[in-house]
GROMACS .gro file of C-alpha atoms in nm:
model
  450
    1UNK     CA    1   0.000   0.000   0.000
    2UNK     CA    2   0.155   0.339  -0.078
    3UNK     CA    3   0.256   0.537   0.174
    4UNK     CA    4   0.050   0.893   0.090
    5UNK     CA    5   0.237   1.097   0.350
    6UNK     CA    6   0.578   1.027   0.224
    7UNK     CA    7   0.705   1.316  -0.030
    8UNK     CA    8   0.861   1.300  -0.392
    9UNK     CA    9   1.159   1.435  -0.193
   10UNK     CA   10   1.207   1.128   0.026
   11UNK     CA   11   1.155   0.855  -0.261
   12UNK     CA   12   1.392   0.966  -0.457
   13UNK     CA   13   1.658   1.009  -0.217
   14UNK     CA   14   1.558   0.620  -0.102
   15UNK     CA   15   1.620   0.521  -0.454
   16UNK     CA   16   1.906   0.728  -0.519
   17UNK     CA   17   2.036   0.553  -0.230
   18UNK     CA   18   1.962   0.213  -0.294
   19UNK     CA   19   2.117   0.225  -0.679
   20UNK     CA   20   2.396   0.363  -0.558
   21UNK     CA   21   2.455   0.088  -0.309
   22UNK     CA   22   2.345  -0.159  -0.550
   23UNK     CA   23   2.013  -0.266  -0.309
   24UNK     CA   24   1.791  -0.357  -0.582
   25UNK     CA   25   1.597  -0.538  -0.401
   26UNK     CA   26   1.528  -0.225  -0.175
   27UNK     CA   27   1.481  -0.049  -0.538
   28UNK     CA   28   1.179  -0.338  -0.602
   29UNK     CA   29   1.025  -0.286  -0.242
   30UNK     CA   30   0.951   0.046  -0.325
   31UNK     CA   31   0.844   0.045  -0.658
   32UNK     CA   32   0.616  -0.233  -0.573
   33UNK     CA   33   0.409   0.013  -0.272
   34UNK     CA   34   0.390   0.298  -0.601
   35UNK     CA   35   0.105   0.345  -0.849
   36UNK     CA   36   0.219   0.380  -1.188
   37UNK     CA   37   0.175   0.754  -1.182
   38UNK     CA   38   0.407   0.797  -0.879
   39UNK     CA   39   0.688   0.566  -1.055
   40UNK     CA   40   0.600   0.778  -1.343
   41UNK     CA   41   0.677   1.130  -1.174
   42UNK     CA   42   1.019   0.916  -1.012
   43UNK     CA   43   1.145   0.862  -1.342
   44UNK     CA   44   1.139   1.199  -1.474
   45UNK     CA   45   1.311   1.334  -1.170
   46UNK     CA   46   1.609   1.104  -1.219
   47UNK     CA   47   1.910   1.207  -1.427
   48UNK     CA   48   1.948   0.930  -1.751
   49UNK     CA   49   2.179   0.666  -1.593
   50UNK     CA   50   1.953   0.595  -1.248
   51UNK     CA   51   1.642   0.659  -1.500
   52UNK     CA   52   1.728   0.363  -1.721
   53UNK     CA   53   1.839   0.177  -1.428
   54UNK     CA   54   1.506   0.199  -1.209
   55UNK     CA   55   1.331   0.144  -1.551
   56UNK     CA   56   1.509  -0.193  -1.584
   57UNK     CA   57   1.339  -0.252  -1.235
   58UNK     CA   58   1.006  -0.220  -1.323
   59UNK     CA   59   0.736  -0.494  -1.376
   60UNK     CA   60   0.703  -0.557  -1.711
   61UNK     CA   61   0.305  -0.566  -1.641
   62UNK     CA   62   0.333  -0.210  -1.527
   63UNK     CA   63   0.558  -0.053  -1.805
   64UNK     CA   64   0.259   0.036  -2.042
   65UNK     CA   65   0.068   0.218  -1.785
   66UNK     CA   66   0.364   0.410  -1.632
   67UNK     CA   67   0.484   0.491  -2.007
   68UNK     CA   68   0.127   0.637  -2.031
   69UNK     CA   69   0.142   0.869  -1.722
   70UNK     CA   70   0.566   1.026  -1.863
   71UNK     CA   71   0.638   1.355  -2.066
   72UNK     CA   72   0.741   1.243  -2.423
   73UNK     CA   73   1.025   1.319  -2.453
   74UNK     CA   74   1.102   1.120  -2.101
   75UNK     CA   75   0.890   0.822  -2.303
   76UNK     CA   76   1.073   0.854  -2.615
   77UNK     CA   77   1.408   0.793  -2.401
   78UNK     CA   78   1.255   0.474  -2.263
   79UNK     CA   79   1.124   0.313  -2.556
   80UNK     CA   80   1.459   0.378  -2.684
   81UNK     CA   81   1.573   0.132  -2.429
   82UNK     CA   82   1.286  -0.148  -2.483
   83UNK     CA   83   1.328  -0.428  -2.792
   84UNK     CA   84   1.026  -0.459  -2.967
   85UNK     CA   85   0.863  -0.790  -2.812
   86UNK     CA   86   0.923  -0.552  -2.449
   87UNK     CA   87   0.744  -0.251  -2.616
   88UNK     CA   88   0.473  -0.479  -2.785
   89UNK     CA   89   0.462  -0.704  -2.399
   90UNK     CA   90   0.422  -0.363  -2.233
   91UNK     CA   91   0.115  -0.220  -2.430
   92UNK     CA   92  -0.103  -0.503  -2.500
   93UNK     CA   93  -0.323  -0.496  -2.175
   94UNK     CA   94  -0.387  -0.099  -2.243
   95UNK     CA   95  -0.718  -0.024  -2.343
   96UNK     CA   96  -0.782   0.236  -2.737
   97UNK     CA   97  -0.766   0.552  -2.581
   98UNK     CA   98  -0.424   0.443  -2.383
   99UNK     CA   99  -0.289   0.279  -2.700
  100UNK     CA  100  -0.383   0.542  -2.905
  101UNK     CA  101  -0.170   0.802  -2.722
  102UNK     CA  102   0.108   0.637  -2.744
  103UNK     CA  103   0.112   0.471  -3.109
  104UNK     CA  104   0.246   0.742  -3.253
  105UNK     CA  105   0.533   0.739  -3.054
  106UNK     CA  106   0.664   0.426  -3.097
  107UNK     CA  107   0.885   0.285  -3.364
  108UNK     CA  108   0.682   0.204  -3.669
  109UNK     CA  109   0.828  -0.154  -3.674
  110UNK     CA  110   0.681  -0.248  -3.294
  111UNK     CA  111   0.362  -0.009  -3.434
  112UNK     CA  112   0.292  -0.266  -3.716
  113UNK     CA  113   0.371  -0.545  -3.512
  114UNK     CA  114   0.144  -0.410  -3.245
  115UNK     CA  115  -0.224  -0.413  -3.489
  116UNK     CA  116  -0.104  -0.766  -3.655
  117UNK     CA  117  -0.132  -0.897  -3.271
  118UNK     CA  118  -0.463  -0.745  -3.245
  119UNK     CA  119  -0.810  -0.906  -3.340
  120UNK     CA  120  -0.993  -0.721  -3.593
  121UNK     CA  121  -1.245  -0.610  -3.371
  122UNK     CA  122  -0.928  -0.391  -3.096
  123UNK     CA  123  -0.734  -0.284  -3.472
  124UNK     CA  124  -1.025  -0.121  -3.580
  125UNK     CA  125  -1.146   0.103  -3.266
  126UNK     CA  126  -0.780   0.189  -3.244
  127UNK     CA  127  -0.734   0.300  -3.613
  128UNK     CA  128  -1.059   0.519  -3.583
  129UNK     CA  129  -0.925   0.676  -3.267
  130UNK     CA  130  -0.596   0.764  -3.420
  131UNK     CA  131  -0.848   0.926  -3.708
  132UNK     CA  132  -0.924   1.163  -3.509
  133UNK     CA  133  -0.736   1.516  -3.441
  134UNK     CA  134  -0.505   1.427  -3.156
  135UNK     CA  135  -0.633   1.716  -2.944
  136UNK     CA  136  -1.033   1.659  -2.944
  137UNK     CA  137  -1.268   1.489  -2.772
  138UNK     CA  138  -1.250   1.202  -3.001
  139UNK     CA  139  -0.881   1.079  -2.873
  140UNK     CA  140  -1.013   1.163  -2.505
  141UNK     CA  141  -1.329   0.897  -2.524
  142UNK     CA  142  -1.335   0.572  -2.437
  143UNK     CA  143  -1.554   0.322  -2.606
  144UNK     CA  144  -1.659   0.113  -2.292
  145UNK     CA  145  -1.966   0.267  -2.288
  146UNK     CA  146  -2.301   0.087  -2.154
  147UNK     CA  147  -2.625   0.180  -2.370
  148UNK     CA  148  -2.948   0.055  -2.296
  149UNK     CA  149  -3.257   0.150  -2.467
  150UNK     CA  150  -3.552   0.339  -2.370
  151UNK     CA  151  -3.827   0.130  -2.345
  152UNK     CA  152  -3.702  -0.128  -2.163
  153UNK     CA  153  -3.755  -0.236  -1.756
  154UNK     CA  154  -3.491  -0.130  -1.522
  155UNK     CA  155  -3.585  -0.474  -1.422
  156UNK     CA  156  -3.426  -0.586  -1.786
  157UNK     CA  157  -3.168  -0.334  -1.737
  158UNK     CA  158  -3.006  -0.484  -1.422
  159UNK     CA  159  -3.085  -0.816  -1.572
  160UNK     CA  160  -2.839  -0.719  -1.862
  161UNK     CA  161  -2.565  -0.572  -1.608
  162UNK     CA  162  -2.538  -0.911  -1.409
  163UNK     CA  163  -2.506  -1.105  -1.697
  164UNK     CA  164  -2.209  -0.888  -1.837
  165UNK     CA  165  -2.050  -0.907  -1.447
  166UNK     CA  166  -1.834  -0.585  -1.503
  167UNK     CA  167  -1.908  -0.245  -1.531
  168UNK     CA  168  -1.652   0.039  -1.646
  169UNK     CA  169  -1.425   0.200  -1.390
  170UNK     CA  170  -1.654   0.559  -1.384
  171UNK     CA  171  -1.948   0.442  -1.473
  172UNK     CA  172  -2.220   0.680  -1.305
  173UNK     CA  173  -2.513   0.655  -1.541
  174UNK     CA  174  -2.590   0.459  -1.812
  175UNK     CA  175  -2.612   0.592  -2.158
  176UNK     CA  176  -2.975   0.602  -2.361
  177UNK     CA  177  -3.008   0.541  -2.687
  178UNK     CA  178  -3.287   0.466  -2.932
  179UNK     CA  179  -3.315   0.158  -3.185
  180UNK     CA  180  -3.073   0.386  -3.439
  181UNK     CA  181  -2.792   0.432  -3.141
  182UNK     CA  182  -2.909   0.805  -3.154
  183UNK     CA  183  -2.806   0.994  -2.798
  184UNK     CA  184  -3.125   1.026  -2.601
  185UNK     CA  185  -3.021   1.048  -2.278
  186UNK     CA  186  -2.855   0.924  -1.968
  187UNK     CA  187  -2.992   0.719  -1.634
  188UNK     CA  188  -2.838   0.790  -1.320
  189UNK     CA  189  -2.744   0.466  -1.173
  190UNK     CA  190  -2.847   0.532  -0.810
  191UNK     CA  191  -3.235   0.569  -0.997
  192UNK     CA  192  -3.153   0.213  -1.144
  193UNK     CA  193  -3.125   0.082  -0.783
  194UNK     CA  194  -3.332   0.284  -0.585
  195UNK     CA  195  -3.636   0.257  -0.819
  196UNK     CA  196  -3.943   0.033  -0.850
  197UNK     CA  197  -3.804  -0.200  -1.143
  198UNK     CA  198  -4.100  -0.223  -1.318
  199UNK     CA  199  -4.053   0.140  -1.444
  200UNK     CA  200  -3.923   0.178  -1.801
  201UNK     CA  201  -3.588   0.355  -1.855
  202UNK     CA  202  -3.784   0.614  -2.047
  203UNK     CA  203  -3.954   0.697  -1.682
  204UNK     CA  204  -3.695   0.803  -1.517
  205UNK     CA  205  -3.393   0.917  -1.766
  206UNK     CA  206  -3.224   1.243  -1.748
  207UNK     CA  207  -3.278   1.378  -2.139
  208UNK     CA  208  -3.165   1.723  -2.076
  209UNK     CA  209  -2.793   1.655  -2.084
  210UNK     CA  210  -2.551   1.811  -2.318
  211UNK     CA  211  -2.386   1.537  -2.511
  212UNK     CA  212  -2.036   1.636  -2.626
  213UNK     CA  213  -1.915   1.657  -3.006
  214UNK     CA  214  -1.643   1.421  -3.096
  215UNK     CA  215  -1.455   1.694  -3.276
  216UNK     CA  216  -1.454   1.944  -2.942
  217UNK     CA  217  -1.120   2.018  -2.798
  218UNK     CA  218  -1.011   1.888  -2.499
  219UNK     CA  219  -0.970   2.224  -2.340
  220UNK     CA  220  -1.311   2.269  -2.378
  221UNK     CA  221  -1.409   1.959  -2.274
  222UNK     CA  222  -1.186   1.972  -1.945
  223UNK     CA  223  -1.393   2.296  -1.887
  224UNK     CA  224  -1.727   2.156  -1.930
  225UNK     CA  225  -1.641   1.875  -1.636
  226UNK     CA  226  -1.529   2.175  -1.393
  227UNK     CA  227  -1.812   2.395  -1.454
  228UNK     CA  228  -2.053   2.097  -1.437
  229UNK     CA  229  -1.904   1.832  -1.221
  230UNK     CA  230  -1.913   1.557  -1.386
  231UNK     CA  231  -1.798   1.233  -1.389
  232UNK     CA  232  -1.869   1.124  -1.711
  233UNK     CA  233  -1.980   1.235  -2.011
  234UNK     CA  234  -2.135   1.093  -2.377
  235UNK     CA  235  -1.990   1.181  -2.711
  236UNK     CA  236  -2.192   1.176  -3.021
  237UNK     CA  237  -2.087   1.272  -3.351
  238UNK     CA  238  -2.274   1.483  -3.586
  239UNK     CA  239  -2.623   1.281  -3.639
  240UNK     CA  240  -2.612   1.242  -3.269
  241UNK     CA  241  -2.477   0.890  -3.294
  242UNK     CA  242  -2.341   0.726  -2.962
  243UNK     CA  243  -1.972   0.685  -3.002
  244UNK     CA  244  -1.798   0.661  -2.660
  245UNK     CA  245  -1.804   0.846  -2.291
  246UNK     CA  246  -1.563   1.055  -2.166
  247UNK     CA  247  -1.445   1.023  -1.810
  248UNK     CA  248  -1.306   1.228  -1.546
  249UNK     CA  249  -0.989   1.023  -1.483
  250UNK     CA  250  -0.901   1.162  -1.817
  251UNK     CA  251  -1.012   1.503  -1.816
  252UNK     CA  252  -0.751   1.553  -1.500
  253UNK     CA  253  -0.475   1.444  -1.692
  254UNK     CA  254  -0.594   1.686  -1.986
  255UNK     CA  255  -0.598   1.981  -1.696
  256UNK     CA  256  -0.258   1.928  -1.594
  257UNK     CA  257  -0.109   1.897  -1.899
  258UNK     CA  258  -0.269   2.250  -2.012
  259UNK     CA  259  -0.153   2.381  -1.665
  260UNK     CA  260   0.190   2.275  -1.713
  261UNK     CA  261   0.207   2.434  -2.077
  262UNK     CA  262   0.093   2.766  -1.934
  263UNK     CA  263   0.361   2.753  -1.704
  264UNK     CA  264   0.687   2.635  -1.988
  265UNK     CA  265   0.508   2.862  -2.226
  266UNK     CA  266   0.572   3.175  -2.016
  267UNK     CA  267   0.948   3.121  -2.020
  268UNK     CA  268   0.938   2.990  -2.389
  269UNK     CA  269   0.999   2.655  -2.293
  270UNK     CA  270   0.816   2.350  -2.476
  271UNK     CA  271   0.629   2.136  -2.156
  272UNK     CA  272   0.735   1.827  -2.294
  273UNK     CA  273   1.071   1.945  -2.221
  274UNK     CA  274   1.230   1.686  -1.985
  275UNK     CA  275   1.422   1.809  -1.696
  276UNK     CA  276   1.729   1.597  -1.731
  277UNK     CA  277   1.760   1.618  -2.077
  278UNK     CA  278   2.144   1.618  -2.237
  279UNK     CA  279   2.306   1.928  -2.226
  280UNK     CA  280   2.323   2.027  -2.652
  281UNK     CA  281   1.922   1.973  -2.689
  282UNK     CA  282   1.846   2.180  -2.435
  283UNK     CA  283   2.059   2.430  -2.511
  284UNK     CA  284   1.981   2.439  -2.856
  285UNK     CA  285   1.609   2.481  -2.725
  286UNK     CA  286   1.629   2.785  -2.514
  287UNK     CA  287   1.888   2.950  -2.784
  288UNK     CA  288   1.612   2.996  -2.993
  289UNK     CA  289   1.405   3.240  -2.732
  290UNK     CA  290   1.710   3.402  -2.603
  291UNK     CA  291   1.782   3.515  -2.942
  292UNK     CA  292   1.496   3.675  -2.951
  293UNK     CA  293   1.495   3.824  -2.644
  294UNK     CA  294   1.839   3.963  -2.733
  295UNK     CA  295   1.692   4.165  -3.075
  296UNK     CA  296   1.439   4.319  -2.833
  297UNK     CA  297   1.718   4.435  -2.595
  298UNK     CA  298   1.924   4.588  -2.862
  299UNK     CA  299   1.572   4.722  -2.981
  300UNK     CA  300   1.602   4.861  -2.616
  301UNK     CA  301   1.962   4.972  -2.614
  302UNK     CA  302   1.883   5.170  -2.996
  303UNK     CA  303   1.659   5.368  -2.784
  304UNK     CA  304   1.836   5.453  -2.523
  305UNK     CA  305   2.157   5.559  -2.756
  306UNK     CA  306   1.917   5.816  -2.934
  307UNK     CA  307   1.946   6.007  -2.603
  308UNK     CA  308   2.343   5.969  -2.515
  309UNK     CA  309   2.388   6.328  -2.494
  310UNK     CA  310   2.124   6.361  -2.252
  311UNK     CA  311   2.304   6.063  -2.031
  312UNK     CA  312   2.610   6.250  -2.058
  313UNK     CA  313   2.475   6.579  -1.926
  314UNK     CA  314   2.285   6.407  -1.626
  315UNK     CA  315   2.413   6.117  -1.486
  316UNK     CA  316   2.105   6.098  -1.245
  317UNK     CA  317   1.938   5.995  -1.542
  318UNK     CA  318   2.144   5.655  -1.598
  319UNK     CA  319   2.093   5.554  -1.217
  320UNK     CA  320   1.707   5.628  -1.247
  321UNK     CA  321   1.627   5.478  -1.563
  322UNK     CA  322   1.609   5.115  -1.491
  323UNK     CA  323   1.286   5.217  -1.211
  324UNK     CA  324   1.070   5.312  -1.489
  325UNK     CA  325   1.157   4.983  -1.724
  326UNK     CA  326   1.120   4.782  -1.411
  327UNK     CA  327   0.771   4.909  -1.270
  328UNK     CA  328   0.631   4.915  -1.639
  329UNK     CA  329   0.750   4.537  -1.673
  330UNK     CA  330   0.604   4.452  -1.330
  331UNK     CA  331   0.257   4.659  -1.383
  332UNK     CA  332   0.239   4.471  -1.719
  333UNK     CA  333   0.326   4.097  -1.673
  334UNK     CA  334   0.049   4.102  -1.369
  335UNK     CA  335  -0.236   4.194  -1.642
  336UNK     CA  336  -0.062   3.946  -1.922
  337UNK     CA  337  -0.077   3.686  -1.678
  338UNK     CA  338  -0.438   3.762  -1.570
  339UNK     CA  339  -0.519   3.823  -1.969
  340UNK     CA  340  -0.362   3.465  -2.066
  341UNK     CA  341  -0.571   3.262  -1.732
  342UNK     CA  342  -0.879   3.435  -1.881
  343UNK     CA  343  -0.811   3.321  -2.234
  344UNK     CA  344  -0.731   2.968  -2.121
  345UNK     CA  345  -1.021   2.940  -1.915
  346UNK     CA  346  -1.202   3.111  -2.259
  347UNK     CA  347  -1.396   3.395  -2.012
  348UNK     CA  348  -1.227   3.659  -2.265
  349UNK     CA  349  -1.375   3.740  -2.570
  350UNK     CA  350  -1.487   4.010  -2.833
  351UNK     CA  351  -1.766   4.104  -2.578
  352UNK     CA  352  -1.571   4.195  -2.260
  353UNK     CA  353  -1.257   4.254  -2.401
  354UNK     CA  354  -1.331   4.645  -2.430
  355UNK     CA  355  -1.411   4.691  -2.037
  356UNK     CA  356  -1.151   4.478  -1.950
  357UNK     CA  357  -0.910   4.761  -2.167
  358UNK     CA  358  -1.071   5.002  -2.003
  359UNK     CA  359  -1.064   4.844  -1.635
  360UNK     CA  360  -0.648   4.802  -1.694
  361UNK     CA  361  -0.612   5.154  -1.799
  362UNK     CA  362  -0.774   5.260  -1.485
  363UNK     CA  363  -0.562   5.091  -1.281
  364UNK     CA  364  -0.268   5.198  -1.493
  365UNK     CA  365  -0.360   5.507  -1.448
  366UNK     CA  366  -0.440   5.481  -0.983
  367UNK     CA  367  -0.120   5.268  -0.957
  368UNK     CA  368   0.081   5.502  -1.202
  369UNK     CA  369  -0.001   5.841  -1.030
  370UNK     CA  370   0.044   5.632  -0.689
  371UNK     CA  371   0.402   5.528  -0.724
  372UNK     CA  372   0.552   5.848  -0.944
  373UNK     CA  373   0.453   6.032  -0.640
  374UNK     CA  374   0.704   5.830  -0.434
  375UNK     CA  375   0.920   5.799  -0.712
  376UNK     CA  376   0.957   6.141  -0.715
  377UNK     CA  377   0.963   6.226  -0.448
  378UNK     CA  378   1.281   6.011  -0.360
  379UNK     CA  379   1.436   6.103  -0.656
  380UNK     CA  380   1.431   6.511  -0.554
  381UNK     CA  381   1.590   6.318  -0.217
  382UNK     CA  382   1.789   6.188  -0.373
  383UNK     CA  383   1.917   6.471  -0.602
  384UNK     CA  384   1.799   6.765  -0.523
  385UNK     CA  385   1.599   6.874  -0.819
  386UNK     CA  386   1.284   6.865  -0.875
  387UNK     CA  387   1.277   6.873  -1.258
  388UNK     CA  388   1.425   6.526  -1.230
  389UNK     CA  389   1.147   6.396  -0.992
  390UNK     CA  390   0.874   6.570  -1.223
  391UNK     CA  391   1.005   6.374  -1.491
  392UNK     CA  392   1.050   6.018  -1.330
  393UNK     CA  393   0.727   6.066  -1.242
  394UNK     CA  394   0.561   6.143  -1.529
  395UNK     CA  395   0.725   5.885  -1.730
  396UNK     CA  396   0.605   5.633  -1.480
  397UNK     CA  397   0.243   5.742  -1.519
  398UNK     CA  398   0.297   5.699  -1.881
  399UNK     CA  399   0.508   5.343  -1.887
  400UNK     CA  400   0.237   5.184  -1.638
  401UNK     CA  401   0.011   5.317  -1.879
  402UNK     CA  402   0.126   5.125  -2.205
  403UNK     CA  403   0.200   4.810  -1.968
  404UNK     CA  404  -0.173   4.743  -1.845
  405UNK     CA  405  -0.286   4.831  -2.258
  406UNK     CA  406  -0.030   4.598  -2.409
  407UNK     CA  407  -0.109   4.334  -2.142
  408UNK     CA  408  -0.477   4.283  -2.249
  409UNK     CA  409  -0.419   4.411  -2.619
  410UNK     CA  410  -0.057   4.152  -2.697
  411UNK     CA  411  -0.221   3.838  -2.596
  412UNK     CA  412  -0.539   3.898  -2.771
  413UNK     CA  413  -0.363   4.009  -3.083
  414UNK     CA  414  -0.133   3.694  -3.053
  415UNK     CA  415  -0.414   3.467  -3.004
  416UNK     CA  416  -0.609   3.592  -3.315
  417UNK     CA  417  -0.290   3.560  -3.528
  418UNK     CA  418  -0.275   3.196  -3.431
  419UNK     CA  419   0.015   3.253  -3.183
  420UNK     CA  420   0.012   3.126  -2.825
  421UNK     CA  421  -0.002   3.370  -2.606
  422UNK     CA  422   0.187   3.247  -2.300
  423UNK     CA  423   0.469   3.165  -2.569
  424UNK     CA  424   0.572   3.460  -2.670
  425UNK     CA  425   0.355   3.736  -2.482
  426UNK     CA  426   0.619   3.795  -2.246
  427UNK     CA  427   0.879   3.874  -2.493
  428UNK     CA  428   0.660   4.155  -2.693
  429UNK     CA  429   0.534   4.281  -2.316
  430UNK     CA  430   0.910   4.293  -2.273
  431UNK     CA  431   0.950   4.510  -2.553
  432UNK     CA  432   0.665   4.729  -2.515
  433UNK     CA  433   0.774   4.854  -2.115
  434UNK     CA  434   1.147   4.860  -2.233
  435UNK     CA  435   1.086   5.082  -2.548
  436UNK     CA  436   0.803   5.314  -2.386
  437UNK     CA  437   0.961   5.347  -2.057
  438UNK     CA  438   1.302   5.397  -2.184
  439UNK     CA  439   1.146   5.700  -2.430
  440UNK     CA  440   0.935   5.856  -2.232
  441UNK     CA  441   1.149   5.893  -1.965
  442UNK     CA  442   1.508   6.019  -2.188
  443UNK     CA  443   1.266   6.184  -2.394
  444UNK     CA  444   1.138   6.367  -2.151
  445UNK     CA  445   1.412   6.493  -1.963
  446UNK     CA  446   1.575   6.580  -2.349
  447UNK     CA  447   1.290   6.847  -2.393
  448UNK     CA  448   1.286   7.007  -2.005
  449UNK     CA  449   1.617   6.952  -1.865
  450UNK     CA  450   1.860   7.005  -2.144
   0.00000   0.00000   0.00000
């Protein structure tokens, strides 16, 4: 039984431990208390070597499901490791939506080797999962679905469920359909039970439920379960034809995966990205955003060389500038960040976008005048003039201004250009608060100080 209290921390200094002491049987003890998830989240916090060496350890009855629950690139490492009769060993118990996530990653030897092992009936649900779009509703859905028709007993009903002596893992109605296989609706399974049986299922089935489109994204399909609660859910396709259910053990793995892309998206990293990758891949990853992140600070620097005289005439200038870049970046990331939840979350839209603008701006505009105040007044402290401190301030005002406009306005421009916004919104808000607040504030202090 695994131990719930003990922390990632602890396991993997036990099994650091053990491997380097050669205990594998100590290694097997505690593998054998994990579920596959937890092994999962061991091996991708393992450098390569004790990786492949706790993967060697694992239960060959276990290695589909924990391949299941890795990043791909970590997966892609392992399968590198496997021979084809392993790989082909280690998937066969998974069920089509498990196989069909990872089919496409495996060699296409084991991948054709794979469907000839199949009957006809387990080949052809997997090849029209794969057909559809990898991020929709159709990959999510799994075809274990129990469908009973309307006007039949519940008495018939339960009848039918003890001679099939297994129902689904999630299974918290039962799924309605007519004599077609048309959607109708869905009974509750605590009304099967708790009802007199001689009641028909049309009697006491729930018809208002919103069946979900096969071709629906998985975003929006994870945000139907929160905002509804479900457990499970049908999917039709477009006659309305019963095709599968869609479960909630799923739709958590779908929310953490989107929550972990928002996260590597912000610092222009790809979430796949595995953690103890070799140095030269993820090098040559990162280059690519640190180049250009570099353009925009020599975008940056060409600004603030338009004004070198000015620099050279007040030094106060140089030792002040780097407040209004710095509260302009600040002001504007907190609004991109809040912009980017709301578009993920899909509460921001043509509609709302306008008073959200406006909203921003205002607080640009309390927060701005707020802080130049003290801004000011530390920099006529600080060096005794007050033109300086009229300027700083006014440049603030102005930079916090542009941040909370280009923090709703970049991601929603991004978004309808097809760009992620959490990629690369950070690098144009960068810009933006660099370029203004740089300007403003040497432009400024060109016209009334010099």
């Amino acid at each position: 039984m695994t131990d719930t209290t003990e922390t990632l921390e602890h396991r993997l200094s036990r099994i650091h431990l053990a491997l380097e002491k050669e205990h594998l049987e100590w290694v097997d003890d505690v593998i054998a208390d994990l579920e596959p998830a937890e092994v999962a989240l061991l091996l991708e916090s393992l450098p390569p070597n004790e990786r492949i060496r706790l993967w060697e350890r694992i239960p060959q009855e276990v290695d589909g499901e924990v391949l299941l629950h890795v990043h791909d690139e970590v997966r892609s490492t392992l399968i590198d490791d496997m021979d084809d009769a392993e790989i082909v060993a280690a998937t066969s118990g998974l069920d089509t939506t498990d196989l069909a996530e990872l089919f496409e990653d495996l060699p296409q030897q084991v991948a054709e080797d794979m469907l000839r092992s199949m009957d006809e009936l387990q080949r052809m649900r997997l090849q029209e999962t794969l057909a559809f779009e990898e991020d929709s509703a159709g990959r999510l859905m799994r075809t274990d679905t129990i469908a009973v028709r309307a006007d039949v007993s519940l008495e018939t009903v339960q009848r039918f469920l003890r001679w099939k002596q297994d129902v689904p893992d999630n299974t918290d109605s039962l799924m309605v359909v007519d004599r077609n296989g048309l959607f109708m609706g869905v009974l509750p399974m605590a009304r099967l039970v708790a009802s007199d049986q001689e009641l028909a299922v049309a009697d006491l089935m729930d018809s208002d439920v919103d069946s979900i489109q096969v071709t629906m994204k998985s975003r929006d399909v994870a945000t139907l379960f929160q905002t509804h609660d479900l457990v499970s859910a049908p999917v039709v396709d477009a006659r309305g034809l019963l095709l599968g259910r869609v479960v909630i053990d799923d739709i958590v793995d779908v929310i953490r995966e989107h929550s972990e892309q928002a996260l590597m998206n912000m610092a222009g990293l790809d979430e796949e990205e595995d953690l103890f990758a070799p140095v030269l891949p993820s090098a040559k990853r990162r280059a690519v955003w640190l180049g250009i992140n570099l353009l925009t600070a020599f975008l940056a620097a060409w600004v603030i060389g338009r004004f070198e005289n000015a620099l050279d005439q007040v030094v106060a200038l140089a030792v002040l500038m780097p407040i209004v870049a710095s509260m302009g970046g600040i002001a504007g990331s907190q609004t991109l960040t809040l912009a980017i939840r709301g578009l993920a979350l899909g509460q921001i839209s043509r509609t709302n976008s306008n008073w959200l603008l406006r909203k921003e701006v205002g607080i640009a505009v309390l927060n701005g005048v707020l802080w130049a105040l003290v801004v000011a007044a530390l920099a006529v402290a600080w060096f005794g003039s007050f033109g300086i401190g009229v300027v700083i301030a006014a440049a603030l005002v102005i930079n916090m201004l542009a941040a909370g406009v280009a923090g709703i306005v970049v991601p929603l421009v991004l978004k309808r250009l097809g760009i992620d916004p959490a990629l690369s919104g950070s690098v144009v808000l960068t810009t933006v608060t660099d370029v203004v607040g740089f300007m403003s504030f040497l432009g400024l202090a060109t016209i009334f100080l010099l």
